mmCIF file of N, CA, C and O in Angstrom:
data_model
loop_
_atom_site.group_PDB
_atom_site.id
_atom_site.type_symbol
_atom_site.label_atom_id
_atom_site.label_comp_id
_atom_site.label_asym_id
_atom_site.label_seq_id
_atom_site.Cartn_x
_atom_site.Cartn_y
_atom_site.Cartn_z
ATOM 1 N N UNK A 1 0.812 -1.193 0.000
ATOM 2 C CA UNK A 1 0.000 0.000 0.000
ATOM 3 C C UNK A 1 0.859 1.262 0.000
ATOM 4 O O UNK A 1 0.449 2.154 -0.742
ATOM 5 N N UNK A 2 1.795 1.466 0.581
ATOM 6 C CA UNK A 2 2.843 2.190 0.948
ATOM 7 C C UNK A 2 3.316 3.021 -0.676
ATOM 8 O O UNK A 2 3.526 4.211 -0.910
ATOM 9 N N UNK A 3 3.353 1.885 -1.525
ATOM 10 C CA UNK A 3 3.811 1.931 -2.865
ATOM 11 C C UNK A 3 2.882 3.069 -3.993
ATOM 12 O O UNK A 3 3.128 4.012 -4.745
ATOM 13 N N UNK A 4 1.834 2.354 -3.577
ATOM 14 C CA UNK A 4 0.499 3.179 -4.163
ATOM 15 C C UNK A 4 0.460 4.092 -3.736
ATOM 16 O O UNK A 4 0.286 5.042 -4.500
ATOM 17 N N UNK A 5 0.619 4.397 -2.039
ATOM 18 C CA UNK A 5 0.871 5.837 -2.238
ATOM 19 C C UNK A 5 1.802 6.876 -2.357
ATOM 20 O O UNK A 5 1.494 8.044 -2.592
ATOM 21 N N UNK A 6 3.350 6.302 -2.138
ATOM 22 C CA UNK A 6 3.983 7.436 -3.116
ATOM 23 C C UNK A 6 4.268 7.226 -4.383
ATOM 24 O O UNK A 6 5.081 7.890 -5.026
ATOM 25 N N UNK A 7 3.595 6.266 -4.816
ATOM 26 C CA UNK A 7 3.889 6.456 -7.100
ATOM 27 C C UNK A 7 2.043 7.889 -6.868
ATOM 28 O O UNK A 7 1.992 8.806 -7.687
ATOM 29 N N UNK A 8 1.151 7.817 -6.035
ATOM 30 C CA UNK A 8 -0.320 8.423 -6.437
ATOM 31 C C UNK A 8 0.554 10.499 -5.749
ATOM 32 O O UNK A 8 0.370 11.640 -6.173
ATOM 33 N N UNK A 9 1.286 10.018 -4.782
ATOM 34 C CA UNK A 9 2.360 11.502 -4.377
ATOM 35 C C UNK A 9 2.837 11.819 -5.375
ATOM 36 O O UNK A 9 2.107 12.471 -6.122
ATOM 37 N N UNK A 10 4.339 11.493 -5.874
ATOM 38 C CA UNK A 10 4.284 11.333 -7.137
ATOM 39 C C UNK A 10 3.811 12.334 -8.161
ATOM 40 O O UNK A 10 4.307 13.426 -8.439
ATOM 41 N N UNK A 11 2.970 11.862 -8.559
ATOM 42 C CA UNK A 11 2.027 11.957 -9.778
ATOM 43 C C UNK A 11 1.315 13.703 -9.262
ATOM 44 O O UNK A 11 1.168 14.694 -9.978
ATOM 45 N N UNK A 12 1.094 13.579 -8.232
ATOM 46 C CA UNK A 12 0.103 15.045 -7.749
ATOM 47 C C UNK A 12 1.487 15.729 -7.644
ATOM 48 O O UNK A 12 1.260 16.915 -7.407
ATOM 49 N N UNK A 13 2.501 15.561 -7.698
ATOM 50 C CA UNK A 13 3.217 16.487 -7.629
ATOM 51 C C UNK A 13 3.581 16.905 -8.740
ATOM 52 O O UNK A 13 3.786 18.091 -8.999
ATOM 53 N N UNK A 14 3.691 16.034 -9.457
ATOM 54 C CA UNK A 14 4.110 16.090 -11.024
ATOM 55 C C UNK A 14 3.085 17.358 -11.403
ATOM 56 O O UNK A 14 3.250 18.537 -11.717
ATOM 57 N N UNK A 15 1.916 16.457 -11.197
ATOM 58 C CA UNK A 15 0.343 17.281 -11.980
ATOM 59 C C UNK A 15 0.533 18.896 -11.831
ATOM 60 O O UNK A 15 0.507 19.666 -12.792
ATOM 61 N N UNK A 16 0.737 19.301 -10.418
ATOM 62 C CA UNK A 16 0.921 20.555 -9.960
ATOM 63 C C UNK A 16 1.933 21.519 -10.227
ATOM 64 O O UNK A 16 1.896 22.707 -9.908
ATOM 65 N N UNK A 17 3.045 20.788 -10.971
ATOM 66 C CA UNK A 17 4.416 21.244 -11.455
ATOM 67 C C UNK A 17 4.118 21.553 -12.802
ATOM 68 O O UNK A 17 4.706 22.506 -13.311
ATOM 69 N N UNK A 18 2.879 20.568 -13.801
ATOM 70 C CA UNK A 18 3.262 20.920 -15.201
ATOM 71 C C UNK A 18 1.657 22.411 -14.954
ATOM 72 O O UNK A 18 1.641 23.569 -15.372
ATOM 73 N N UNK A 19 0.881 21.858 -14.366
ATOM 74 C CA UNK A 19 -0.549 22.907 -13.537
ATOM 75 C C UNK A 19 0.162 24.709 -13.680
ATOM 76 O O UNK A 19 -0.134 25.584 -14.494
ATOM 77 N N UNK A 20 1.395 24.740 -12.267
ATOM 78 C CA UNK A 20 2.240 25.876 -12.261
ATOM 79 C C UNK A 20 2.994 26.750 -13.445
ATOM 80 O O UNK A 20 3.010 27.963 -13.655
ATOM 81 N N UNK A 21 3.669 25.536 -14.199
ATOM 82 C CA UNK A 21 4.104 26.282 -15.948
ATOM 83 C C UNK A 21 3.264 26.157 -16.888
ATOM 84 O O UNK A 21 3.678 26.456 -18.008
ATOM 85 N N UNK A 22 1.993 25.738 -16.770
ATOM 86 C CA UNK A 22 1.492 26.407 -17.761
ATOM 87 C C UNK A 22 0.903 27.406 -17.408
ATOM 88 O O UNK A 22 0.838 28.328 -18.221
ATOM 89 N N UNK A 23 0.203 27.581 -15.922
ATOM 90 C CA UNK A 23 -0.017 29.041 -15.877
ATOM 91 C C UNK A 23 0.922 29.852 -15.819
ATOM 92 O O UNK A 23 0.423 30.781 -16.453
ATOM 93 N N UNK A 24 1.927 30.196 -15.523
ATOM 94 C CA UNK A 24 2.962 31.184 -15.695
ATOM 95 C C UNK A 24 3.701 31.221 -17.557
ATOM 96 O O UNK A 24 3.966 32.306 -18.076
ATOM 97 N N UNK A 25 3.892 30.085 -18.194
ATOM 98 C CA UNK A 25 3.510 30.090 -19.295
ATOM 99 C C UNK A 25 2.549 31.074 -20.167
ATOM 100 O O UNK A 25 2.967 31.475 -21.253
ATOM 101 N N UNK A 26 1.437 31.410 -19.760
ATOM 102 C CA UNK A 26 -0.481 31.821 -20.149
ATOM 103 C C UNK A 26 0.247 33.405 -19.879
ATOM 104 O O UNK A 26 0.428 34.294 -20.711
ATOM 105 N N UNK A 27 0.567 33.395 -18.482
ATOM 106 C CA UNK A 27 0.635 34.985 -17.939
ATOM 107 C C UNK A 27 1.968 35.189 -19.114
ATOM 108 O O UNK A 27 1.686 36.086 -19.909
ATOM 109 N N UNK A 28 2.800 34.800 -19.274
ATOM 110 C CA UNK A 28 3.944 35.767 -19.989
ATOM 111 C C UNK A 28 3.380 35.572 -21.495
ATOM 112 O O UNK A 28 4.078 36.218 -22.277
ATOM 113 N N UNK A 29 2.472 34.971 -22.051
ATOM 114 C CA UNK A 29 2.173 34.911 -23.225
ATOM 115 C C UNK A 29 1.433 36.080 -23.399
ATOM 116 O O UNK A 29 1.757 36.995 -24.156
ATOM 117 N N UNK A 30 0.487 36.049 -22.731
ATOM 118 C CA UNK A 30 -0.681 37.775 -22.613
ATOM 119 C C UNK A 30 0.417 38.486 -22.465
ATOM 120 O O UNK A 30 0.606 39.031 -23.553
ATOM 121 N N UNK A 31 1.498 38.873 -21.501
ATOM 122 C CA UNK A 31 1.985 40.147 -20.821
ATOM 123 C C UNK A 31 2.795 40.261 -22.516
ATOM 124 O O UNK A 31 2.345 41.203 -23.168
ATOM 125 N N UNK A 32 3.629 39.627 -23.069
ATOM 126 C CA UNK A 32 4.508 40.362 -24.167
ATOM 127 C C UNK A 32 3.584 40.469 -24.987
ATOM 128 O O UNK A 32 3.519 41.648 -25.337
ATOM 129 N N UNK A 33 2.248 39.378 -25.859
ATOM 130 C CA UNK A 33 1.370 39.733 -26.681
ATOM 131 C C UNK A 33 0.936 40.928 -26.581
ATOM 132 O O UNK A 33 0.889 41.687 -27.549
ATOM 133 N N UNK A 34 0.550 41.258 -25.355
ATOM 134 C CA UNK A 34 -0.113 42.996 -25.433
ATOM 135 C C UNK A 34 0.891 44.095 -25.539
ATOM 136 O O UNK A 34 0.770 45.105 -26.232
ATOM 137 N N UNK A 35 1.974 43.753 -24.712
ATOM 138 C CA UNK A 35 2.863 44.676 -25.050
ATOM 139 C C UNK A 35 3.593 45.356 -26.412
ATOM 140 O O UNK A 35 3.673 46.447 -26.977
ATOM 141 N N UNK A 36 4.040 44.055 -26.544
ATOM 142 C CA UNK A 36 4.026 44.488 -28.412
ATOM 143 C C UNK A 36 2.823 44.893 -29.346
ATOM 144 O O UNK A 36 2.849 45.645 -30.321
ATOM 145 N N UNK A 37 1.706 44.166 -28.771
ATOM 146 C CA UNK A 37 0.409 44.957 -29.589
ATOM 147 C C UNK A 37 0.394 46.435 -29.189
ATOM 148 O O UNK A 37 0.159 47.318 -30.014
ATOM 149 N N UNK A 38 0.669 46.695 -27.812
ATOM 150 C CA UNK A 38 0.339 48.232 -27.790
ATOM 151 C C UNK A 38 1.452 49.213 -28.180
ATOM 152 O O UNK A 38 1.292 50.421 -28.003
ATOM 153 N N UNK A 39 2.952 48.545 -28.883
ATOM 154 C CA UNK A 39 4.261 49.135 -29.085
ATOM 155 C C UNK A 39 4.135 49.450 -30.403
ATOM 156 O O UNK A 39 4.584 50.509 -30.841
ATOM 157 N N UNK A 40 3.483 48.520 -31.198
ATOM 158 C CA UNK A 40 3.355 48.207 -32.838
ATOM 159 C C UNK A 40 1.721 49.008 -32.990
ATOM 160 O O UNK A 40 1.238 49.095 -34.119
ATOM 161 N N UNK A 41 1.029 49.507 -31.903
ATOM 162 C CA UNK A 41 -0.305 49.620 -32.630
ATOM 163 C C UNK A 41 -1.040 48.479 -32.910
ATOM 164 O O UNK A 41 -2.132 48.860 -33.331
ATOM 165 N N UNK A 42 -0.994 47.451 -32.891
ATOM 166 C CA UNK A 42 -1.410 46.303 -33.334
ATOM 167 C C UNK A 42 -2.390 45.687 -32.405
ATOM 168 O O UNK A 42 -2.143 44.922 -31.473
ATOM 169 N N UNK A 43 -4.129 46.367 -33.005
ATOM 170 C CA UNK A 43 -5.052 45.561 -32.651
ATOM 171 C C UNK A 43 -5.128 44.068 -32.337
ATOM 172 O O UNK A 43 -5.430 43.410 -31.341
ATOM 173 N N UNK A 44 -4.713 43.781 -33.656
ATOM 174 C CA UNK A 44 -5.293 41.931 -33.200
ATOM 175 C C UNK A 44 -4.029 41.453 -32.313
ATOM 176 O O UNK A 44 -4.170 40.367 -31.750
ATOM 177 N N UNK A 45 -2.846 42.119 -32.131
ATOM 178 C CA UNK A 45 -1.767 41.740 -30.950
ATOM 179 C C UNK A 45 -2.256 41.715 -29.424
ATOM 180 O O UNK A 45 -2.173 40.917 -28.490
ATOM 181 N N UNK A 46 -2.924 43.253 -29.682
ATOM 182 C CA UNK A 46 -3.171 43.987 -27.883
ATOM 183 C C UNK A 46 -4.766 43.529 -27.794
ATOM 184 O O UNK A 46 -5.570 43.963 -26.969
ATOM 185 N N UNK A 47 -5.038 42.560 -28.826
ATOM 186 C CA UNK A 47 -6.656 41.894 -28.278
ATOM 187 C C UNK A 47 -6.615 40.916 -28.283
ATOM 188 O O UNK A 47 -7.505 40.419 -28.973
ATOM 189 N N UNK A 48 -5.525 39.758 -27.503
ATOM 190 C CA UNK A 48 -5.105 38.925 -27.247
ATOM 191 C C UNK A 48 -5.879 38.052 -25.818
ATOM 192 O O UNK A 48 -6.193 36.872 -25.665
ATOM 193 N N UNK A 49 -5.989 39.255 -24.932
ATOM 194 C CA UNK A 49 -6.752 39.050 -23.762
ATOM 195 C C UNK A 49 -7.752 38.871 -24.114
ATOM 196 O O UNK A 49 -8.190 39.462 -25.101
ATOM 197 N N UNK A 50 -8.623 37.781 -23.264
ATOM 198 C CA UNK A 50 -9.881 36.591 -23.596
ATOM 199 C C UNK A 50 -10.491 37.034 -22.408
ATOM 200 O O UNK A 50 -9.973 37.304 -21.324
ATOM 201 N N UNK A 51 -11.696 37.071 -22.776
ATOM 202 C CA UNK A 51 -12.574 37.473 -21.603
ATOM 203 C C UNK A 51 -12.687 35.673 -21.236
ATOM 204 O O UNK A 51 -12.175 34.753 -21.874
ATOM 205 N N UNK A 52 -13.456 35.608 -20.115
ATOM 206 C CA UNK A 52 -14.108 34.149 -19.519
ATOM 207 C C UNK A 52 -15.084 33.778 -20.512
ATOM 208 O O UNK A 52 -16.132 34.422 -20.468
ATOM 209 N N UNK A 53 -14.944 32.559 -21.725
ATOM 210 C CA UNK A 53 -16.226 31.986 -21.669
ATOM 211 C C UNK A 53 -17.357 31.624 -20.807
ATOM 212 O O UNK A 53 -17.282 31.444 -19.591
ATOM 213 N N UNK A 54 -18.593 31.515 -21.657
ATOM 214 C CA UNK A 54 -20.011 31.658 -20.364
ATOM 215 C C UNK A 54 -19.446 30.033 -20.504
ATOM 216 O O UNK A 54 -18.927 29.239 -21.288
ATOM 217 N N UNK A 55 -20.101 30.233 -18.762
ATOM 218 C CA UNK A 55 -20.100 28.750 -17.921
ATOM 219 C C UNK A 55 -21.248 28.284 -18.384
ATOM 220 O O UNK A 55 -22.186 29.080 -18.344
ATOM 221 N N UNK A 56 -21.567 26.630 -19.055
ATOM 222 C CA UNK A 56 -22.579 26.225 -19.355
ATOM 223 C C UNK A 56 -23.522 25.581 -17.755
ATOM 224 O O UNK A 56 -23.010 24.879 -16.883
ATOM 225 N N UNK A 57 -24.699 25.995 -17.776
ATOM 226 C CA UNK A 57 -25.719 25.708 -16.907
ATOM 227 C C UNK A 57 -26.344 24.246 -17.569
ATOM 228 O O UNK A 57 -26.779 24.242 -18.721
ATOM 229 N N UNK A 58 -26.340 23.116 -16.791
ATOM 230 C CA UNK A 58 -27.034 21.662 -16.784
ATOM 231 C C UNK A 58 -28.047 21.843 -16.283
ATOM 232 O O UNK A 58 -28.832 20.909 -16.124
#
């Protein structure tokens, strides 16, 4: 049992490590996209930022 639970540790740590770079990934993708959109003038650059899709209601 012991086994199962650090390969299932593990794994949540992993999850939370690739979780962490892709959000910090997301944030530096927006932060230079806009920046250069707003350096260049460049609408479709500096309208990069995504509002929230609507949450679907069941």
């Amino acid at each position: 049992m012991s086994s199962h639970q650090d390969n299932r540790q593990a794994n949540l740590t992993r999850g939370i490590r690739v979780e962490i770079a892709s959000l910090v990934y997301n944030i530096i993708e927006v932060v230079v996209s806009v920046t250069v959109g707003l350096l260049t003038g460049s609408a479709a650059l500096a309208s990069t930022v995504r509002s929230r899709p609507p949450r679907l209601r069941l």
